[in-house]
Structure formats: structure tokens, C-alpha cells
Amino acid sequence: HEANDPIDELVNAAHAYCVTATPSLVGFLNWFDAGEGELKREADNAEGLVRVMTVHGSKGLQAPIVILADATGDPGASRNRGLAMPDPRDERRLVPLPSLRGEERVGAIADHYDKERAAEMEEHWRLLYVAMTRAEEALFIGGALGARDRGEPSEDSWYARLRAMFPTDSEVDDPIWGGRIDWGDPPQEAGPQVTRPELPLGEVLPPWLTRAPADDPRPPRPLAPSALGEEDAPDPPLPPGSGKQAARRGVLIHKLLERLPEVAPEARGEAGGAWLARNASDLAQHVRDEMLQGALLVLAEPGWEHLFAPGSLAEVPIVATLGERAIAGTVDRLLVEEERVLVVDYKTARRPPDDIDGVPRPILRQMAAYVAALEQVWPQRRVEAALLYTSAPRLIVIPANIIAEHKAGLTSMQ
């Protein structure tokens, strides 16, 4: 039952996201990760309930009796471990270092080890405060000693720090622990335990509840619209070994068109160049410049501003059902308006067609599949499709009659 509340809150968050954005798992995870909300679990008054949890997990909870059962642990026992230091050239990156002995830690490494140690100790004592303030009536502090402790807990352990609050001669015999030190009023005698009456057993479970369900036929694989456009292309055959380069070029241009619309127009050139330098540093500078220039020409093309305006969506995953087939894919650009939905797919062909007559039929089937899927999501809106050839650049809007012709054959495809 402990998991019910957080699961309910997660479902509520998913419903809230669907109201304000296009429903998708990737989009929800990004939205949830970027949010600043906090799930706080409230303590309940259930009697006879024992919780075993970490101090972190107890935040926001209180109980009449709290037991710190591992208060003799040494916070420095695992001190000799690896370290991650900021890169001097780029502090946003971390450089992992192996475990080092004391004499090997010098200069900036020694300073960083000291800072890490101080931060760990600060967190160690902060957690002690959190643990102690969970108790409403009684707080028990104890632990076990290991062979390395040599009969005494570490001086930085919670037990040793709290033991110093008590007089040295205040220990009394205890039949369970051998010795005990008390502070505060002694506990009162518990009253008679109240037993709850047992409820009568209900009827025997019906037979159908214990029978395994019948095996369902395995559903067909989801139809991927992007796969429908792979068998044909307007380009001549690529030279041997250049297929991977062409595919990578297409991916990089797609990524630029995904990221640069969110950057101010005057800063797009610098931002795109920096992104390519980080993610395609092995490519020659003139190759990166050619890809960046192509993306900038697309974004600056007159009349296309609405495709990349705020509110338009990039790399949108879609899932829908068409007849008995599932359609699953990712659209490059999606524009959702009050009366229509426009889906745009980027094409990086080296020789783009001049008009709709030159577009290969497999690509038209791909766009028809996108339209069919989006019509399931927005049945009350007009769904249109277009192809954006980045090398021209050229935008080819696909007429509705051509979309309808290719949609008719989707349900029969295997």
C-alpha cells in the first residue's frame, strides 16, 4: 500500500500533461524531469505499523517511536574511492579519477578531495538532524560494532556524538542489550492490548478467477511510416562506402533543424557551428559549414516562418491504430492550429524533385501513414502533409487526393 499514493500522483501528472501538450511518453518524461514539483508523503495514524526505511525516505514522516538501528557507522569508512572533478577547460564536464592514496592527492585534486569530504560530513550531520526530528515520543539510538571498530564506535558516528550528551556513569543494566542509557522521562506502562475481532471469511473464490486466461494471438508488428519510404529514392547510387556518411549528414541536418528554431535568428550561425564542433568534430570544417548553411537557408526561407515559430513541435513521436494495425513513428515537424494540423518531413536527398510528380511513391505512402495516424489524434481537424527538401531548399505540399489514394492501401500492408 505504500506505493499507492506516489503511483496515483504520477498518473495525475500524466493526465495534467496530456491536457496541455501533445501526448507522448518522451515528451512527458522531459516535462516531468524539468518540473519543480515535489511529491510529499503525509504521515498516517495507522496503529501497529512498522516502517523500515532510510533517513532520506523518512522525510515528511513522523512516528511515536523512531529507532536509529545503524548509528555506529563510520562516515569515513568508504572514503578511499574515486572522484569526479570539473574539467578545467569546461566546468560543465566532469573528469572521473580513480581511487588515490593520500600521498597521491596533491594540488587541485587534494583541494577537491577536502571539499568532497567536508560536503559529505555536512550531509552526515544534516541527516542526523532529520532522523532525530522524526520521533514524536521516543528515540532509540543503537548499532553494532564490527571488527575494525575495536570495541568503540567511530568518533564521527551518530552514536558517539550523542553518547557525549549523557553522563559517563548513567548506564543501567538491560536484559536485552546488556547496557542502556536513558534521557528524559521513563516510558509509561502500556495498557491492555485491544484485539480486533476477526472478520468472517467470505465466499470461496469463483473458479474463473483461478483459471489462466486464453492466449491472445500475437499482434502484427507496428507499421513504421519511415520504413515505407526506404525502398525508393530520387538520388543515383552512392559511391561505395559513402552510405554511412550520407546517413550521418542527414541526421546532423535534422538535429540542427530541431534545435536552431529555439535560438534567436542572429545567434543561430554561432550556436549551430558550436553544436557541430561538439558533435561532428571529426568532419572537415567545410563539410560542417555546408550543413550549417543549408539549415540556416531553410530557417530563413520567406513564407516558412510559421513552420518554426514558437508553438510548433519538433521530433514528435506518434502512435495510432489504423484498422487492426498500429502505426508508430516520429515526425520531424508538427504544426497544430485551431482548424488544421500540418506534418512536415525533412528530406536530405542530393537531387530533390521539382514538384509532386517527382516524389517517389514510397515517400508518399510514408506521408499518408503520418496523416492517417494524426487523423486518429485530431479527428475534428484537417490534417495536411508536406515534404521539405533541405538541399534546395524546397517545400512540396502533398495534395489531399494523393494522400487519400495512398491511405487506402495502408490497411492491407503487412
Coordinates of C-alpha atoms in Angstrom, one line a residue:
H1 CA 0.0 0.0 0.0
E2 CA 3.0 2.4 0.5
A3 CA 3.3 2.7 -3.3
N4 CA -0.4 3.6 -4.0
D5 CA -0.1 7.4 -3.3
P6 CA 3.0 8.1 -5.4
I7 CA 1.6 6.0 -8.2
D8 CA -1.7 8.0 -8.1
E9 CA 0.3 11.2 -8.2
L10 CA 2.3 10.0 -11.2
V11 CA -0.9 9.2 -13.0
N12 CA -2.4 12.6 -12.1
A13 CA 0.7 14.2 -13.5
A14 CA 0.4 12.3 -16.7
H15 CA -3.3 13.4 -17.1
A16 CA -2.2 17.0 -16.4
Y17 CA 0.5 16.8 -19.1
C18 CA -2.0 15.4 -21.7
V19 CA -4.3 18.4 -21.2
T20 CA -1.5 21.0 -22.0
A21 CA 0.7 19.2 -24.6
T22 CA 0.7 16.6 -27.3
P23 CA 0.6 13.2 -25.5
S24 CA 3.8 11.2 -25.8
L25 CA 6.0 9.2 -23.5
V26 CA 9.2 11.1 -24.4
G27 CA 7.5 14.4 -24.0
F28 CA 6.0 13.5 -20.7
L29 CA 9.3 12.3 -19.3
N30 CA 11.1 15.5 -20.4
W31 CA 8.3 17.6 -18.9
F32 CA 8.2 15.7 -15.6
D33 CA 12.0 15.8 -15.3
A34 CA 12.1 19.6 -15.9
G35 CA 9.3 20.3 -13.4
E36 CA 9.9 21.6 -9.9
G37 CA 7.0 19.7 -8.2
E38 CA 7.6 17.7 -5.1
L39 CA 5.7 14.6 -4.0
K40 CA 5.3 14.7 -0.2
R41 CA 4.0 11.7 1.6
E42 CA 2.0 12.6 4.7
A43 CA 2.2 10.5 7.9
D44 CA -0.8 8.5 8.8
N45 CA -2.1 7.3 12.1
A46 CA -2.2 3.6 11.3
E47 CA -1.7 1.6 14.5
G48 CA 0.7 -1.3 14.7
L49 CA 2.6 -0.3 11.5
V50 CA 6.4 -0.7 11.4
R51 CA 8.3 1.1 8.6
V52 CA 11.9 0.2 7.8
M53 CA 13.4 3.0 5.6
T54 CA 16.4 5.2 5.0
V55 CA 16.6 8.7 6.5
H56 CA 16.0 10.1 3.1
G57 CA 12.8 8.1 2.7
S58 CA 11.5 9.3 6.1
K59 CA 11.4 13.0 5.2
G60 CA 7.9 14.3 5.8
L61 CA 7.0 11.4 8.1
Q62 CA 6.8 11.2 11.9
A63 CA 6.1 8.4 14.3
P64 CA 5.7 8.0 18.1
I65 CA 8.8 5.7 18.2
V66 CA 11.9 6.0 16.0
I67 CA 14.9 3.6 16.1
L68 CA 18.2 4.5 14.6
A69 CA 19.5 1.0 14.3
D70 CA 22.7 1.7 12.5
A71 CA 24.0 4.8 14.3
T72 CA 27.6 3.4 14.9
G73 CA 28.6 3.5 11.3
D74 CA 31.8 5.4 10.4
P75 CA 31.0 8.0 7.7
G76 CA 34.7 7.9 6.6
A77 CA 34.8 4.1 6.1
S78 CA 34.4 4.4 2.4
R79 CA 36.5 7.5 2.0
N80 CA 39.1 6.0 -0.4
R81 CA 37.1 5.9 -3.6
G82 CA 37.1 7.6 -7.0
L83 CA 36.4 11.2 -7.6
A84 CA 34.8 13.3 -10.4
M85 CA 36.4 16.7 -10.9
P86 CA 35.3 19.5 -13.2
D87 CA 37.2 19.8 -16.4
P88 CA 39.4 22.9 -16.3
R89 CA 38.6 23.6 -19.9
D90 CA 34.9 23.2 -19.5
E91 CA 33.4 23.1 -16.0
R92 CA 30.2 21.6 -17.2
R93 CA 32.0 18.3 -17.9
L94 CA 33.3 16.0 -15.2
V95 CA 36.6 14.1 -15.4
P96 CA 36.5 10.7 -13.5
L97 CA 39.6 9.9 -11.4
P98 CA 40.4 6.6 -9.8
S99 CA 40.9 6.0 -6.1
L100 CA 44.1 7.7 -4.9
R101 CA 46.2 7.2 -1.8
G102 CA 46.8 10.2 0.5
E103 CA 50.3 10.9 -0.8
E104 CA 48.9 10.9 -4.4
R105 CA 46.4 13.7 -3.8
V106 CA 48.2 17.0 -4.5
G107 CA 47.2 20.4 -5.7
A108 CA 43.7 20.9 -7.0
I109 CA 43.0 17.2 -6.5
A110 CA 43.7 17.4 -2.8
D111 CA 41.6 20.6 -2.5
H112 CA 38.7 18.8 -4.3
Y113 CA 39.0 15.8 -2.0
D114 CA 38.8 18.1 1.0
K115 CA 35.7 19.8 -0.3
E116 CA 34.1 16.5 -1.0
R117 CA 34.9 15.3 2.5
A118 CA 33.5 18.5 4.0
A119 CA 30.3 18.2 2.0
E120 CA 29.9 14.5 3.0
M121 CA 30.3 15.3 6.7
E122 CA 27.8 18.2 6.4
E123 CA 25.3 15.9 4.8
H124 CA 26.1 13.2 7.5
W125 CA 25.2 15.6 10.3
R126 CA 22.2 17.0 8.5
L127 CA 20.7 13.5 8.1
L128 CA 21.2 13.0 11.9
Y129 CA 19.0 16.1 12.5
V130 CA 16.4 14.8 10.1
A131 CA 16.4 11.3 11.7
M132 CA 16.1 12.7 15.3
T133 CA 13.2 15.0 14.4
R134 CA 11.1 12.1 13.1
A135 CA 10.4 10.9 16.6
E136 CA 7.3 12.2 18.4
E137 CA 7.7 10.4 21.8
A138 CA 10.8 8.2 22.0
L139 CA 14.0 8.0 20.1
F140 CA 16.3 4.9 20.3
I141 CA 19.9 5.1 19.2
G142 CA 22.0 2.0 18.7
G143 CA 24.1 -0.1 16.4
A144 CA 26.5 -2.9 16.1
L145 CA 30.3 -2.8 16.1
G146 CA 32.5 -4.5 13.6
A147 CA 36.0 -5.9 13.8
R148 CA 37.5 -2.7 12.6
D149 CA 35.8 -0.7 15.4
R150 CA 37.9 -2.3 18.1
G151 CA 35.2 -2.1 20.7
E152 CA 34.3 1.6 20.3
P153 CA 32.2 3.3 17.6
S154 CA 33.8 5.9 15.4
E155 CA 34.1 9.4 16.9
D156 CA 32.2 10.8 13.9
S157 CA 29.3 8.3 14.2
W158 CA 25.9 9.4 15.3
Y159 CA 26.1 7.2 18.4
A160 CA 29.4 8.6 19.6
R161 CA 28.3 12.2 19.1
L162 CA 25.0 11.7 21.0
R163 CA 26.6 9.5 23.7
A164 CA 28.6 12.5 24.8
M165 CA 25.4 14.2 25.9
F166 CA 24.9 11.6 28.7
P167 CA 26.9 11.3 32.0
T168 CA 29.5 8.6 31.9
D169 CA 28.0 6.8 34.9
S170 CA 24.4 6.8 33.7
E171 CA 24.4 3.4 32.1
V172 CA 21.9 0.8 33.6
D173 CA 21.6 -2.9 33.0
D174 CA 19.2 -4.0 30.3
P175 CA 18.0 -7.6 29.9
I176 CA 18.2 -7.4 26.1
W177 CA 21.1 -5.1 25.3
G178 CA 23.2 -5.6 28.3
G179 CA 23.5 -1.8 28.9
R180 CA 21.3 1.1 28.3
I181 CA 21.5 4.9 28.8
D182 CA 18.2 6.8 29.2
W183 CA 17.5 10.5 28.9
G184 CA 14.1 12.1 29.6
D185 CA 11.0 10.7 31.4
P186 CA 10.8 6.9 31.6
P187 CA 8.3 5.2 29.4
Q188 CA 4.8 4.6 30.8
E189 CA 3.4 1.1 31.3
A190 CA 1.4 0.1 28.2
G191 CA -2.3 -0.6 28.8
P192 CA -4.1 -3.8 27.9
Q193 CA -3.8 -4.6 24.2
V194 CA -7.0 -4.3 22.3
T195 CA -7.6 -7.1 19.9
R196 CA -9.8 -6.5 16.9
P197 CA -12.4 -9.1 16.1
E198 CA -11.7 -11.2 13.0
L199 CA -14.0 -10.7 10.1
P200 CA -15.9 -13.8 8.9
L201 CA -14.5 -15.4 5.7
G202 CA -16.3 -14.6 2.5
E203 CA -17.4 -16.9 -0.2
V204 CA -15.0 -19.3 -1.9
L205 CA -13.4 -17.7 -5.0
P206 CA -15.2 -18.4 -8.2
P207 CA -13.5 -20.9 -10.5
W208 CA -12.9 -18.4 -13.3
L209 CA -10.7 -16.3 -11.0
T210 CA -8.0 -19.1 -10.7
R211 CA -8.0 -20.1 -14.4
A212 CA -5.3 -18.7 -16.7
P213 CA -6.7 -16.5 -19.5
A214 CA -6.7 -17.8 -23.0
D215 CA -3.7 -17.0 -25.2
D216 CA -4.3 -14.0 -27.4
P217 CA -2.9 -14.0 -30.9
R218 CA 0.3 -12.2 -31.3
P219 CA -0.4 -8.8 -32.8
P220 CA 1.3 -7.7 -36.0
R221 CA 4.3 -5.5 -35.8
P222 CA 3.5 -1.8 -35.7
L223 CA 3.7 -0.1 -39.1
A224 CA 6.6 2.4 -39.2
P225 CA 5.9 5.2 -41.7
S226 CA 9.6 5.9 -42.1
A227 CA 10.2 2.4 -43.4
L228 CA 7.6 2.9 -46.2
G229 CA 9.9 5.4 -47.8
E230 CA 13.1 3.5 -47.7
E231 CA 12.8 1.4 -50.8
D232 CA 12.9 4.2 -53.3
A233 CA 14.8 7.5 -53.6
P234 CA 15.5 10.0 -56.4
D235 CA 19.3 10.0 -55.9
P236 CA 21.7 8.0 -58.1
P237 CA 23.5 5.1 -56.4
L238 CA 26.0 6.3 -53.8
P239 CA 29.8 5.5 -54.2
P240 CA 31.0 2.5 -52.2
G241 CA 31.4 3.3 -48.5
S242 CA 29.6 6.7 -48.6
G243 CA 26.2 5.4 -47.5
K244 CA 27.0 5.9 -43.8
Q245 CA 28.4 9.4 -44.4
A246 CA 25.2 10.4 -46.2
A247 CA 23.0 8.9 -43.4
R248 CA 25.0 10.8 -40.8
R249 CA 24.8 14.0 -42.8
G250 CA 21.0 13.6 -42.8
V251 CA 20.9 13.0 -39.1
L252 CA 23.0 16.1 -38.3
I253 CA 20.9 18.4 -40.5
H254 CA 17.8 17.0 -38.8
K255 CA 19.3 17.8 -35.4
L256 CA 20.2 21.4 -36.5
L257 CA 16.6 22.0 -37.7
E258 CA 15.3 20.6 -34.4
R259 CA 17.5 22.9 -32.2
L260 CA 18.1 26.1 -34.1
P261 CA 14.5 27.4 -34.3
E262 CA 14.6 27.9 -30.5
V263 CA 17.7 30.2 -30.9
A264 CA 17.4 33.9 -31.9
P265 CA 18.0 34.3 -35.6
E266 CA 21.1 36.5 -35.2
A267 CA 22.7 33.8 -33.0
R268 CA 21.8 30.7 -35.0
G269 CA 25.0 30.6 -37.0
E270 CA 27.3 30.7 -34.0
A271 CA 25.1 28.3 -32.0
G272 CA 24.9 25.8 -34.9
G273 CA 28.6 26.0 -35.5
A274 CA 29.4 25.3 -31.9
W275 CA 27.0 22.4 -31.8
L276 CA 28.5 20.8 -34.9
A277 CA 32.0 21.3 -33.5
R278 CA 31.0 19.3 -30.4
N279 CA 29.0 16.6 -32.2
A280 CA 30.8 16.2 -35.5
S281 CA 34.4 17.3 -34.7
D282 CA 35.8 14.5 -37.0
L283 CA 34.2 16.1 -40.1
A284 CA 36.2 18.7 -42.1
Q285 CA 35.3 22.4 -41.4
H286 CA 34.0 23.0 -44.9
V287 CA 31.6 20.0 -44.5
R288 CA 30.2 21.3 -41.3
D289 CA 29.9 24.8 -42.8
E290 CA 27.9 23.3 -45.8
M291 CA 25.5 21.5 -43.5
L292 CA 25.0 24.6 -41.2
Q293 CA 24.5 26.9 -44.2
G294 CA 21.8 24.5 -45.6
A295 CA 19.9 24.5 -42.3
L296 CA 20.1 28.3 -42.0
L297 CA 18.8 28.7 -45.5
V298 CA 15.8 26.6 -44.6
L299 CA 15.1 28.6 -41.5
A300 CA 15.4 31.9 -43.3
E301 CA 13.2 31.0 -46.3
P302 CA 10.4 33.6 -46.7
G303 CA 7.0 32.2 -46.0
W304 CA 8.2 29.3 -43.9
E305 CA 8.3 31.2 -40.6
H306 CA 5.2 29.5 -39.3
L307 CA 6.8 26.1 -39.6
F308 CA 9.5 27.0 -37.0
A309 CA 7.5 29.6 -34.9
P310 CA 7.0 29.1 -31.1
G311 CA 4.3 26.5 -30.6
S312 CA 5.5 24.3 -33.5
L313 CA 6.8 20.9 -32.4
A314 CA 10.0 19.0 -33.4
E315 CA 10.7 15.3 -33.4
V316 CA 7.2 14.3 -32.2
P317 CA 6.5 10.6 -31.5
I318 CA 3.1 9.4 -32.7
V319 CA 1.2 6.2 -32.1
A320 CA -2.2 5.4 -33.5
T321 CA -4.3 2.4 -34.7
L322 CA -5.5 2.1 -38.3
G323 CA -7.9 -0.8 -38.6
E324 CA -6.1 -3.7 -37.0
R325 CA -2.7 -2.2 -37.5
A326 CA -0.7 0.0 -35.2
I327 CA 1.2 3.0 -36.7
A328 CA 4.3 4.2 -34.7
G329 CA 6.8 6.8 -35.8
T330 CA 8.4 10.2 -35.3
V331 CA 7.5 13.3 -37.4
D332 CA 10.2 15.9 -38.0
R333 CA 8.0 18.9 -37.6
L334 CA 4.4 19.3 -36.4
L335 CA 2.3 22.4 -36.5
V336 CA -1.0 22.2 -34.6
E337 CA -3.5 25.0 -35.4
E338 CA -7.2 25.5 -34.4
E339 CA -8.5 24.1 -37.7
R340 CA -5.7 22.1 -39.2
V341 CA -2.6 20.0 -38.4
L342 CA 0.4 20.2 -40.7
V343 CA 3.1 17.5 -40.6
V344 CA 6.4 18.2 -42.3
D345 CA 9.1 15.6 -43.1
Y346 CA 12.6 16.6 -43.9
K347 CA 14.4 15.0 -46.8
T348 CA 18.1 15.5 -47.5
A349 CA 18.2 14.0 -51.0
R350 CA 21.1 15.4 -53.1
R351 CA 18.7 15.8 -56.1
P352 CA 15.3 16.8 -54.8
P353 CA 12.3 16.6 -57.2
D354 CA 10.9 19.8 -58.7
D355 CA 7.3 19.1 -57.8
I356 CA 4.9 16.5 -56.5
D357 CA 5.2 14.4 -59.7
G358 CA 8.8 13.6 -59.0
V359 CA 8.3 12.4 -55.4
P360 CA 8.7 8.6 -55.1
R361 CA 5.6 6.7 -54.3
P362 CA 7.1 5.1 -51.1
I363 CA 7.6 8.5 -49.7
L364 CA 4.0 9.4 -50.5
R365 CA 2.9 6.2 -48.7
Q366 CA 5.0 7.3 -45.7
M367 CA 3.3 10.7 -45.5
A368 CA -0.1 9.1 -46.0
A369 CA 0.6 6.9 -42.9
Y370 CA 1.5 10.0 -40.9
V371 CA -1.7 11.7 -41.9
A372 CA -3.7 8.6 -41.1
A373 CA -2.1 8.4 -37.6
L374 CA -2.7 12.1 -36.9
E375 CA -6.3 12.0 -38.0
Q376 CA -6.8 9.5 -35.2
V377 CA -5.4 12.0 -32.7
W378 CA -7.2 15.1 -34.1
P379 CA -10.4 13.7 -35.9
Q380 CA -12.0 17.2 -35.9
R381 CA -9.2 19.0 -37.7
R382 CA -7.9 18.9 -41.3
V383 CA -4.5 17.1 -41.5
E384 CA -2.1 18.2 -44.2
A385 CA 1.4 16.9 -45.2
A386 CA 4.4 18.4 -46.8
L387 CA 8.0 17.5 -47.7
L388 CA 10.9 19.9 -47.0
Y389 CA 13.9 19.1 -49.2
T390 CA 16.8 20.8 -47.4
S391 CA 19.3 20.9 -50.3
A392 CA 17.1 23.1 -52.5
P393 CA 15.5 24.3 -50.2
R394 CA 12.1 23.4 -51.4
L395 CA 8.7 22.7 -49.7
I396 CA 6.3 20.4 -51.6
V397 CA 2.8 20.3 -50.2
I398 CA 1.1 16.9 -51.0
P399 CA -2.4 17.3 -52.3
A400 CA -5.3 15.7 -50.4
N401 CA -6.3 13.4 -53.2
I402 CA -2.8 11.9 -53.4
I403 CA -2.8 11.3 -49.6
A404 CA -6.2 9.6 -49.9
E405 CA -5.0 7.4 -52.7
H406 CA -2.1 6.1 -50.7
K407 CA -4.0 5.8 -47.4
A408 CA -6.4 3.3 -49.0
G409 CA -3.6 0.7 -49.3
L410 CA -2.2 1.0 -45.8
T411 CA -4.5 -1.4 -44.1
S412 CA -3.6 -4.2 -46.4
M413 CA 0.2 -3.8 -45.9
Q414 CA 1.9 -6.4 -43.8

